[in-house]
Coordinates of C-alpha atoms and ligand atoms in Angstrom, one line a residue:
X167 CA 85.4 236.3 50.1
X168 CA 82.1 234.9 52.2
X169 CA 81.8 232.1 53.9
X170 CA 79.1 231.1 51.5
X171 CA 81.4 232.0 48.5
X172 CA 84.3 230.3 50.1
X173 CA 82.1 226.8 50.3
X174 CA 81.0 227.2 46.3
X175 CA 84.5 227.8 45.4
X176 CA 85.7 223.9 47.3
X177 CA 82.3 222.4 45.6
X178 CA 83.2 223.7 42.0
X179 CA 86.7 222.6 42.3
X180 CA 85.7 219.2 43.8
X181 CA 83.4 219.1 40.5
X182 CA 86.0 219.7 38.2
X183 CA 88.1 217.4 39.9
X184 CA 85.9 214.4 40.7
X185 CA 83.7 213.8 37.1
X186 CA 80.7 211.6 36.8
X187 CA 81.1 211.4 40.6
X188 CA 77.4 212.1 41.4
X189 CA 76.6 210.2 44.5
X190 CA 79.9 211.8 45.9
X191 CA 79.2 215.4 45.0
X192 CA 75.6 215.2 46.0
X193 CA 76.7 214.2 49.4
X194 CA 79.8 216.7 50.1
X195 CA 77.0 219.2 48.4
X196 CA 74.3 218.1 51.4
X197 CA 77.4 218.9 54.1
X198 CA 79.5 221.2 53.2
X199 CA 76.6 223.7 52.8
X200 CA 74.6 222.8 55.8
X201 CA 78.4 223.6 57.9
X202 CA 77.7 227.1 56.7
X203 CA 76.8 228.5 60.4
X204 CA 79.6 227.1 62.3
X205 CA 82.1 228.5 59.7
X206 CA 80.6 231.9 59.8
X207 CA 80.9 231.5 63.5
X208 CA 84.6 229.9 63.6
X209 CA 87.5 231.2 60.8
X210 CA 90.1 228.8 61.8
X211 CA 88.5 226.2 59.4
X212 CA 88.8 228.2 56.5
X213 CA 92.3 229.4 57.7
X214 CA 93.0 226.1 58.1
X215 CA 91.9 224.9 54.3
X216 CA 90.1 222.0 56.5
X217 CA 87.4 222.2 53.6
X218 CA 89.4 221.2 50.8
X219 CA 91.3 218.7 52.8
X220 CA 88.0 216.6 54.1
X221 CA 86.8 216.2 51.2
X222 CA 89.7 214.2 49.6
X223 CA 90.1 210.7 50.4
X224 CA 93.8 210.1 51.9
X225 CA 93.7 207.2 50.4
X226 CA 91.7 205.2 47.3
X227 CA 93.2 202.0 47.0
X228 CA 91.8 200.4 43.3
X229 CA 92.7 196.7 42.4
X230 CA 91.5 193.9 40.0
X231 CA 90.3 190.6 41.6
X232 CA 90.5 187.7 39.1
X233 CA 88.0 184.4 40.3
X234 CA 87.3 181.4 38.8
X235 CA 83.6 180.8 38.3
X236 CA 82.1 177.2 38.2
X237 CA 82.1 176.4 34.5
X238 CA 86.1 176.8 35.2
X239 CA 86.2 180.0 33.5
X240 CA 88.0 183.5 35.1
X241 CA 85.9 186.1 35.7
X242 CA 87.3 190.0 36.6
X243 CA 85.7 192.7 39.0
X244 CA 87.3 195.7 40.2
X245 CA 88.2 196.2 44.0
X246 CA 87.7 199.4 46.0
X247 CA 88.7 200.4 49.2
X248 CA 88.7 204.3 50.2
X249 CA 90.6 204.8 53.3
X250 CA 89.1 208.4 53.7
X251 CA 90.1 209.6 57.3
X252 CA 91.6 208.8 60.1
X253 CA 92.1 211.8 62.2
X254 CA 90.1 210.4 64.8
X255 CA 90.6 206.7 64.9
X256 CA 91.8 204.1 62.5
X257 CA 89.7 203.5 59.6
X258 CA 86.0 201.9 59.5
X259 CA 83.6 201.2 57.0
X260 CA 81.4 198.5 54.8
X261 CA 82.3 196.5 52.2
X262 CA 79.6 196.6 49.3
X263 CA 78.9 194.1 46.4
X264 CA 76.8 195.5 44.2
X265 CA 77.1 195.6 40.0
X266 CA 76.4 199.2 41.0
X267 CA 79.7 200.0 42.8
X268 CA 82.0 202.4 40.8
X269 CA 84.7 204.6 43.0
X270 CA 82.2 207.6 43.1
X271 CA 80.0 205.6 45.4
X272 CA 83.1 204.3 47.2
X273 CA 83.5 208.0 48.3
X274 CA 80.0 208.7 48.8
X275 CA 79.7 206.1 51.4
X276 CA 83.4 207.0 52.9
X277 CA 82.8 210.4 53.3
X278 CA 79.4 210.4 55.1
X279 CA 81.0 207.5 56.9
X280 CA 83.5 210.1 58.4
X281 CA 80.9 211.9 60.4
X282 CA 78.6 209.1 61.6
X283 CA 81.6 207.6 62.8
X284 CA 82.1 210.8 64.7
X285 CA 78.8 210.8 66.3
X286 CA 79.2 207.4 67.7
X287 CA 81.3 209.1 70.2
X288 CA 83.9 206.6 69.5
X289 CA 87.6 206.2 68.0
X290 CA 87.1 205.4 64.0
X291 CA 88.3 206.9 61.5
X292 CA 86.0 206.6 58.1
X293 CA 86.4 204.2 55.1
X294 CA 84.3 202.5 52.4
X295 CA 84.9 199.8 50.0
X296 CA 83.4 196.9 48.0
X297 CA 83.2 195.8 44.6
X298 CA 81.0 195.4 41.3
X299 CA 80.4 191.9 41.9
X300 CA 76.9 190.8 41.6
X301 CA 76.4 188.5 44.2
X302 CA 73.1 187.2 43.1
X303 CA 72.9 184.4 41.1
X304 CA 76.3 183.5 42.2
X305 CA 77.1 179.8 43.9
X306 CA 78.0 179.2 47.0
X307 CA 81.5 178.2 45.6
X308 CA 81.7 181.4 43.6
X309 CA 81.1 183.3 46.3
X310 CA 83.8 181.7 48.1
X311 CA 86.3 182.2 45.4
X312 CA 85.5 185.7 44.7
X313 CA 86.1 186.7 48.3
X314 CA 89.2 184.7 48.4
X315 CA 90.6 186.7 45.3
X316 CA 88.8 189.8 47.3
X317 CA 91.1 189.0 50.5
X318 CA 94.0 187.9 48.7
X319 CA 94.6 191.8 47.5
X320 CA 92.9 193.8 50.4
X321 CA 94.7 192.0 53.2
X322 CA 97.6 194.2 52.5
X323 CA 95.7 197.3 53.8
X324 CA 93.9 196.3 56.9
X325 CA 94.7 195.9 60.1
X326 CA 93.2 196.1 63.8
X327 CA 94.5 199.6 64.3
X328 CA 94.7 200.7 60.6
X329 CA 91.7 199.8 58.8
X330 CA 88.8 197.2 60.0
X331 CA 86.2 196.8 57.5
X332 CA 82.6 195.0 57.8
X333 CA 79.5 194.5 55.7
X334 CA 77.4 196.4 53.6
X335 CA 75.1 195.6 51.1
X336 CA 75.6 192.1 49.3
X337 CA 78.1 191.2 52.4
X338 CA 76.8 189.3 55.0
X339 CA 77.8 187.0 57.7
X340 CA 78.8 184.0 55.0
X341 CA 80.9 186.7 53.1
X342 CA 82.6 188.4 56.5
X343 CA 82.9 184.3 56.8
X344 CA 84.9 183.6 53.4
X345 CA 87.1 186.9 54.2
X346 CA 88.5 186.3 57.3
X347 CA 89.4 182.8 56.4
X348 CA 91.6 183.9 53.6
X349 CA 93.2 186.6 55.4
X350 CA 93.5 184.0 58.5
X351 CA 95.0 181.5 55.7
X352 CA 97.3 184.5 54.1
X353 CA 98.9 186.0 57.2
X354 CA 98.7 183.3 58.9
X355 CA 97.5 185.4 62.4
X356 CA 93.9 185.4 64.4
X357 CA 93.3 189.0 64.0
X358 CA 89.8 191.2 64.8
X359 CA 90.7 192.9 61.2
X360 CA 86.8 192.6 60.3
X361 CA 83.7 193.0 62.0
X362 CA 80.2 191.5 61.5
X363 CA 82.6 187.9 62.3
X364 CA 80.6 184.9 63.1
X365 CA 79.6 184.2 67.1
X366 CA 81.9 181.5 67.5
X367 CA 85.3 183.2 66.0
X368 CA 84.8 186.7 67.7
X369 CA 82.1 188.2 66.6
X370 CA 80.0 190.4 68.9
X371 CA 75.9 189.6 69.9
X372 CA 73.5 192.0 67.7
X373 CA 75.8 193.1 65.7
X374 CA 73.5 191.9 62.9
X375 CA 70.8 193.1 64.1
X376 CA 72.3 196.5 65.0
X377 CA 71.7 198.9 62.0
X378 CA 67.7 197.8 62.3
X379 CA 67.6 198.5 65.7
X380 CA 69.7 201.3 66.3
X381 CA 67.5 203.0 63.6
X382 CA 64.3 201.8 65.3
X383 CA 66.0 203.3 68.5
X384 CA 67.0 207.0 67.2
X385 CA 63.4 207.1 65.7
X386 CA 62.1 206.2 69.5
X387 CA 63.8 209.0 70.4
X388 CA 63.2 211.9 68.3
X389 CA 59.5 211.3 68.8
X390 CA 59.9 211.6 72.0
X391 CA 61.0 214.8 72.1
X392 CA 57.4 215.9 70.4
X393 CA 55.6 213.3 72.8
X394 CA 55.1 210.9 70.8
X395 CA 55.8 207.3 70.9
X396 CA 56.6 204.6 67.9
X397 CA 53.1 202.4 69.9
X398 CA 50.7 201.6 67.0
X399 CA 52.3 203.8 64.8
X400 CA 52.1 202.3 61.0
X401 CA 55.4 201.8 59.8
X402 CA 56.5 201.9 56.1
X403 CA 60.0 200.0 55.4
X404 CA 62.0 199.8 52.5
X405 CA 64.4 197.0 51.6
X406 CA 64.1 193.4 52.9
X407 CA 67.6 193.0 53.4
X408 CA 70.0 193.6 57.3
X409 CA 68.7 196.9 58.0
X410 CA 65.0 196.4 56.5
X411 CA 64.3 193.1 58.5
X412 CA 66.2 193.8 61.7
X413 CA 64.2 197.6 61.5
X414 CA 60.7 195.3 61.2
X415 CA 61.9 192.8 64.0
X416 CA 62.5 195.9 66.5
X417 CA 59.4 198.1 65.3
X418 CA 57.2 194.9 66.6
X419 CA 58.9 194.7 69.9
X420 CA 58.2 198.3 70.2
X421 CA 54.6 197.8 69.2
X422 CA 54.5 199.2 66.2
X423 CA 53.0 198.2 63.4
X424 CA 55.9 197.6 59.8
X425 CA 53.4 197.7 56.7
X426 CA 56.1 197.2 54.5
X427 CA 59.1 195.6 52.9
X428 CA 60.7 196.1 49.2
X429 CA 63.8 194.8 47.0
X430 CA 64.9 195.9 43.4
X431 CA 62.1 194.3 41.9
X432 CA 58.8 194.4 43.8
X433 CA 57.1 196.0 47.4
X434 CA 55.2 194.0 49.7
X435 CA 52.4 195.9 51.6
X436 CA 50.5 193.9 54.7
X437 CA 48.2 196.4 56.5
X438 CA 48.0 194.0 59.3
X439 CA 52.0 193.7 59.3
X440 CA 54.5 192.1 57.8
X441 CA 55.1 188.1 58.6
X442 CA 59.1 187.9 59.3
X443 CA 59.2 184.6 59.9
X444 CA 58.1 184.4 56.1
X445 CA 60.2 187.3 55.3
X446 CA 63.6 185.6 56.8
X447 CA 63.3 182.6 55.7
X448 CA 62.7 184.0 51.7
X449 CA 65.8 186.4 52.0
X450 CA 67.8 184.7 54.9
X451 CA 67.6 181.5 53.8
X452 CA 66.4 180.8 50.4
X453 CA 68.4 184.3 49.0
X454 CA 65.2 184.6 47.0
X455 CA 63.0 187.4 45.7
X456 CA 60.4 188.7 47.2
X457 CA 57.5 187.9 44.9
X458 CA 58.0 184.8 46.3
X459 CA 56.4 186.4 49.5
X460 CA 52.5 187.2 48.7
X461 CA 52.0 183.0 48.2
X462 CA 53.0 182.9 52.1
X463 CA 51.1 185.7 53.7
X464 CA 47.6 185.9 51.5
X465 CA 46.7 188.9 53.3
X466 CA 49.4 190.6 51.2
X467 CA 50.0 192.6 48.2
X468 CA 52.7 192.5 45.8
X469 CA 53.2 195.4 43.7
X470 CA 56.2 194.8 40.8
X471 CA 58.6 197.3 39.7
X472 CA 56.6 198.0 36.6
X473 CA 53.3 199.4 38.4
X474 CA 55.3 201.7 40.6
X475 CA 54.4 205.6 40.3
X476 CA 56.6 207.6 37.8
X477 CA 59.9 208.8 38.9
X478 CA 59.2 207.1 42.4
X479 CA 58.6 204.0 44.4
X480 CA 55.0 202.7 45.9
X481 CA 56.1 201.8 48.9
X482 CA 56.1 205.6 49.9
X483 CA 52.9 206.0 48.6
X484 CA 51.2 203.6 51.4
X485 CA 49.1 205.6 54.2
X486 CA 51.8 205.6 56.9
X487 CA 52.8 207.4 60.1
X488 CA 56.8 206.7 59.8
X489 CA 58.8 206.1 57.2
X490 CA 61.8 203.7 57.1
X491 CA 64.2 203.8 54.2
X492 CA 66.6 200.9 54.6
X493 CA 67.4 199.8 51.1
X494 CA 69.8 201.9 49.1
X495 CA 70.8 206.0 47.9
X496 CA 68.3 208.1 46.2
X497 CA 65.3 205.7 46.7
X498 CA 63.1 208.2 48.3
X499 CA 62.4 211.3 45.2
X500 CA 60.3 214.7 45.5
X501 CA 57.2 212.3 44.2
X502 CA 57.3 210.3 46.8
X503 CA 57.9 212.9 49.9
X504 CA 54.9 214.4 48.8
X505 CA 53.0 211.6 48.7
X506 CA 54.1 210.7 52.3
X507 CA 53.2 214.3 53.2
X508 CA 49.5 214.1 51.6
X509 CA 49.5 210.5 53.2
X510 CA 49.8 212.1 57.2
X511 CA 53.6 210.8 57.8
X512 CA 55.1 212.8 60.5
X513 CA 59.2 211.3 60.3
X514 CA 61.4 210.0 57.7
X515 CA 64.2 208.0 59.4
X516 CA 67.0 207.0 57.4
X517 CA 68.2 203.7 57.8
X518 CA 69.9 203.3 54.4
X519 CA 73.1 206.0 53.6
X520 CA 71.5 208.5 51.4
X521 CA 68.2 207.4 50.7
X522 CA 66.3 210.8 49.9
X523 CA 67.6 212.3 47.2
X524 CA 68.1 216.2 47.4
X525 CA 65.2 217.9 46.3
X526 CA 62.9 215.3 48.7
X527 CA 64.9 216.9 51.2
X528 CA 64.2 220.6 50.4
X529 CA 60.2 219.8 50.5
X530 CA 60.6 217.9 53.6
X531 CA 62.2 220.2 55.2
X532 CA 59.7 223.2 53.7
X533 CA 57.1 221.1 55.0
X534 CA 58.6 220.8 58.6
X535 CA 58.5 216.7 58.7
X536 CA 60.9 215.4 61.1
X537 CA 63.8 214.3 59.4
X538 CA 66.3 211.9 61.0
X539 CA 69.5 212.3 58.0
X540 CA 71.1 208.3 58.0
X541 CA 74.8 209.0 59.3
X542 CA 73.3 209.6 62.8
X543 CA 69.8 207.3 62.4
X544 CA 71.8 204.3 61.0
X545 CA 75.1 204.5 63.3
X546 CA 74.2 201.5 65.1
X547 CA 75.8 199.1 62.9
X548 CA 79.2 200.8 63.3
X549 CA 78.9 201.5 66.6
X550 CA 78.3 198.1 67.9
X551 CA 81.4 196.9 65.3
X552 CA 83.9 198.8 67.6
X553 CA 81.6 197.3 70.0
X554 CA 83.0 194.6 68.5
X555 CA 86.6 195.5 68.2
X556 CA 86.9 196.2 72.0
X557 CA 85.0 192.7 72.8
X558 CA 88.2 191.6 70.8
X559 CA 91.0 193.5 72.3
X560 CA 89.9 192.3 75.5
X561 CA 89.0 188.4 74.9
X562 CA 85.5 189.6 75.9
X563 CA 82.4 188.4 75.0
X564 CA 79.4 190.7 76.0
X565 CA 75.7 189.0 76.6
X566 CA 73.1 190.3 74.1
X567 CA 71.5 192.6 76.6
X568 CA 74.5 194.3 77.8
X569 CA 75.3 195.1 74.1
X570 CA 71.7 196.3 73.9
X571 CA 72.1 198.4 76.6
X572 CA 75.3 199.8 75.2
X573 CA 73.6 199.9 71.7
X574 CA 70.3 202.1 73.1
X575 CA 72.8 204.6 75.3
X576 CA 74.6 205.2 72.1
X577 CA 71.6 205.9 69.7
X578 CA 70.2 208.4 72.3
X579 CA 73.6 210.1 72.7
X580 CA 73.8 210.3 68.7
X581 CA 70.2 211.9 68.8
X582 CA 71.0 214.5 72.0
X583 CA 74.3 215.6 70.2
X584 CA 72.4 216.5 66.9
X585 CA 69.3 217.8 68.9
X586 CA 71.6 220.1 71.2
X587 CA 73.4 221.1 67.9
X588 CA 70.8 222.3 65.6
X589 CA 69.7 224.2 69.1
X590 CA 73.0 225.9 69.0
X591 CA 73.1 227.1 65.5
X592 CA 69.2 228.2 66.0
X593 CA 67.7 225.7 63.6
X594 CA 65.5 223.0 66.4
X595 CA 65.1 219.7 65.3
X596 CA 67.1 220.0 62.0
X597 CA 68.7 216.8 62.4
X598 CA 70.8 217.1 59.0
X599 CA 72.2 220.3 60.4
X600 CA 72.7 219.1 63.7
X601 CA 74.3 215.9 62.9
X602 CA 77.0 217.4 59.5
X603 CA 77.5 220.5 62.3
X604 CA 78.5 218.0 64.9
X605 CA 80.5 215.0 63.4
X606 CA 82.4 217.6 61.4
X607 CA 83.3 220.1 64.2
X608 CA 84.9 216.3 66.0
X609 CA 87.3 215.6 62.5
X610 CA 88.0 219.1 61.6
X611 CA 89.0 220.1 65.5
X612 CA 91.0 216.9 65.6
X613 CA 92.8 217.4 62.0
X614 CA 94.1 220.9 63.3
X615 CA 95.6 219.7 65.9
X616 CA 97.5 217.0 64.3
X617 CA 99.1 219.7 61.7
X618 CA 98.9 219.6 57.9
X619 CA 99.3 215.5 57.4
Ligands
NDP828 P1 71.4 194.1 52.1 O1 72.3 193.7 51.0 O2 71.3 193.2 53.2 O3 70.0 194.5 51.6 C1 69.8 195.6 50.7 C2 68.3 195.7 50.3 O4 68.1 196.8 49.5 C3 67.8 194.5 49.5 O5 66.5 194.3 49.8 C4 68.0 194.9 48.1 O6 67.1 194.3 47.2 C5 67.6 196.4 48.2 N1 68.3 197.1 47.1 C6 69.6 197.2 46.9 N2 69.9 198.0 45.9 C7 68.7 198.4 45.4 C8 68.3 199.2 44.3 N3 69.2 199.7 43.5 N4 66.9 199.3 44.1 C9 66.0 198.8 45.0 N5 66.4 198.0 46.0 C10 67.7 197.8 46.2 O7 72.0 195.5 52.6 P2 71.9 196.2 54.0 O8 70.5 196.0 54.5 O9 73.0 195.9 54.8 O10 72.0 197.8 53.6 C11 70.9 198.6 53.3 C12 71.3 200.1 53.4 O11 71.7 200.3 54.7 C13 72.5 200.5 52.5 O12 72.3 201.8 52.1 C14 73.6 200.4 53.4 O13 74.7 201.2 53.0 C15 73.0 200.9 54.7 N6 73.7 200.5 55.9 C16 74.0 199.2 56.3 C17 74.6 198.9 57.4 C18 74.8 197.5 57.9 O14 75.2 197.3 59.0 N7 74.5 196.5 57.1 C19 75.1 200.0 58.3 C20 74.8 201.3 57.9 C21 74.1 201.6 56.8 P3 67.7 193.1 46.3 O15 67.9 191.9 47.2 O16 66.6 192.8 45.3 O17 68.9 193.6 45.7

């Protein structure tokens, strides 16, 4: 059988055995077939059946969480948490709340997590979880009491050198707040058994503000490699949430210019640039949408959910030079990579996990725009979590610049091991090759040698 055949045959099974699973299949799709030059190269993978073992989770943990809303009344959600590989560190990955959640997504975001993770450089293992809870709308007090009932069933899985979740979307720093307290209150132990915790009770400096600027950071670099700098560059950025606003805050300290900012319902565009004082205090502190926005910054336009192009989203139909997705999977389509092409945008860096959907990727890479695939561009966050953990295991506390520092090293090692990689399998600059190639050759190399477990 060929290598090629040999991939197909895993990816039909995996069909057949994960159903309705899209988000999953369409990412094992994306890396299984772009590993297809180092297993021509290297049998012992397929000897090995590493294939059909990665892509099964070793452990999907699925629970109900019963809360009490404020009229008095119990509410149910269902509870995820995919413990998906550890060969190379204990496991580490978001929680998400999002009415979107279902267990397909869980493993989506587990198995790409796998490889970033890899890349970091660093000892974790991947993981995803979350729920369908839809925080919005929700009270203060509801919060509260959904995370509680959250904690009170996934404390019996974590642990600082088994499995250390942290946010996602819909899980901040008040929710990474409400979790430790009832795990704190449950075991009754101090523990670092989440990151993203809050300055005073062993959280690390920029750890919010990592995923942003880590992304901001990998983009920095892959221009640099064509000569080219970030400096006046126009900058389109999806999302207005951690990764959208921290991505906008870092782009203007690196003189750029973010044209941007989005949520489920509406896009801002600001030629001049975005105000993020005006933007933080909407989402940070007021939780509210953004066509609240254009009354604060009149130079502004608002565009709602109804007037965007069909089958795709105007904010990637703004004239820009770099694109930023930072909001959710499958936001960028074919529609709107061509109207970033026609538009002049020379790099698509992925701050979100999965943002472009497959056939956007085809006819960006057809058209030769640089590509930056999110498990390297948006490791930052994770990186600077077992930042985080090691902050914790030694009673440290790191200033904000030496994190930075630590932060900036890592993003340019992510970007030279995916460079050097899609050198060595003859394919320059393709980042999604260079980046699957390299985080899975780490896991897979590491799996062997720990024996059929
Ligand atoms: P937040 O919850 O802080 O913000 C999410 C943003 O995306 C919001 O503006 C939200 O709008 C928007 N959004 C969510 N779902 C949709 C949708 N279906 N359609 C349109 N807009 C949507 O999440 P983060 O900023 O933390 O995460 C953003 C992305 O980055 C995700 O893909 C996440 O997995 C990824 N990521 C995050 C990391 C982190 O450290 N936080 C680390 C690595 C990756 P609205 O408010 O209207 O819902």
């Amino acid at each position: 059988m060929s290598t090629k055949a040999y991939i197909e045959r895993v990816l039909n099974t995996l069909e057949v055995t994960s159903p309705g699973q899209d988000e999953f299949y369409q990412a094992t799709e994306e890396v299984l077939l772009s590993l297809l030059p180092l297993l021509e190269e290297e049998s012992r993978y397929e000897e090995q059946n590493i294939l059909e073992r990665i892509v099964i989770p070793e452990r999907s943990i699925i629970f109900r969480v019963n809360w009490i809303d404020d009229m008095g009344k119990i509410q149910t959600n269902f509870g995820y948490r995919v413990q998906f590989n550890s060969a190379i560190g204990p496991y580490k990955g978001g929680l998400r709340f999002h009415p979107s959640v279902n267990l397909g997504i869980m493993k989506f975001l587990g198995f790409e997590q796998i490889f970033k993770n890899a890349l970091t450089g660093l000892q974790i293992g991947g993981a995803k979880g979350g729920s369908n809870f839809d925080p919005k709308g929700k009270s203060d007090n509801e919060i509260m009491r959904f995370c509680q009932a959250f904690m009170t069933e996934l404390y019996k899985h974590i642990g600082k050198h088994k499995d250390v979740p942290a946010g996602d979307i819909g899980v901040g720093a008040r929710e990474i707040g409400y979790l430790f307290g009832q795990y704190k209150k449950i075991t009754g132990e101090f523990d670092g058994i989440l990151t993203g915790k809050g300055l005073n009770w062993g959280g690390s400096r920029e750890r919010k503000e990592a995923t942003g600027y880590g992304s901001v950071y990998f983009a920095e670099n892959f221009l640099a490699k064509y000569n080219k700098s970030l400096k006046g560059k126009r900058c389109a950025v999806s999302g207005s949430g951690n990764v959208a606003i921290h991505t906008i805050e870092k782009l203007y300290d690196l003189g750029a210019i973010p044209i941007s900012c989005s949520d489920s319902r509406g896009t801002i565009y600001h030629k001049e640039g975005i105000d993020l004082a005006a933007l933080k205090t909407i989402k940070e502190v007021h939780h509210d949408s953004l066509d609240k926005y254009a009354s604060v910054d009149s130079g502004s336009l608002y565009i709602p959910l109804k007037e965007y192009p069909k089958d795709g989203h105007a904010v990637w139909h703004l004239e820009c030079d770099v694109a930023f997705p930072s909001a959710t999977q499958n936001e960028l389509t074919l529609v709107d990579a061509k109207a970033l092409h026609k538009n002049g945008c020379i790099l698509i860096n992925e701050g979100a996990n999965m943002p472009t959907t497959p056939d956007a990727l085809k006819y960006i890479k057809e058209n030769k725009i640089l590509f930056s695939p999110g498990k390297a561009a948006n490791a930052g966050g994770v990186a600077t979590s077992q930042l985080e953990m090691s902050q914790n295991a030694s009673m440290a506390q790191w200033s904000f610049e030496e994190v930075d520092i630590k932060l900036r090293s890592i993003m340019g090692n992510i970007f030279k091991i995916a460079y050097e990689t899609s050198v060595e399998f003859g394919c320059e600059g393709d980042l999604v090759t260079g980046a699957n190639i390299a985080g899975f050759r780490k896991v897979a190399d590491s799996m062997i040698e720990q024996g059929a477990v």
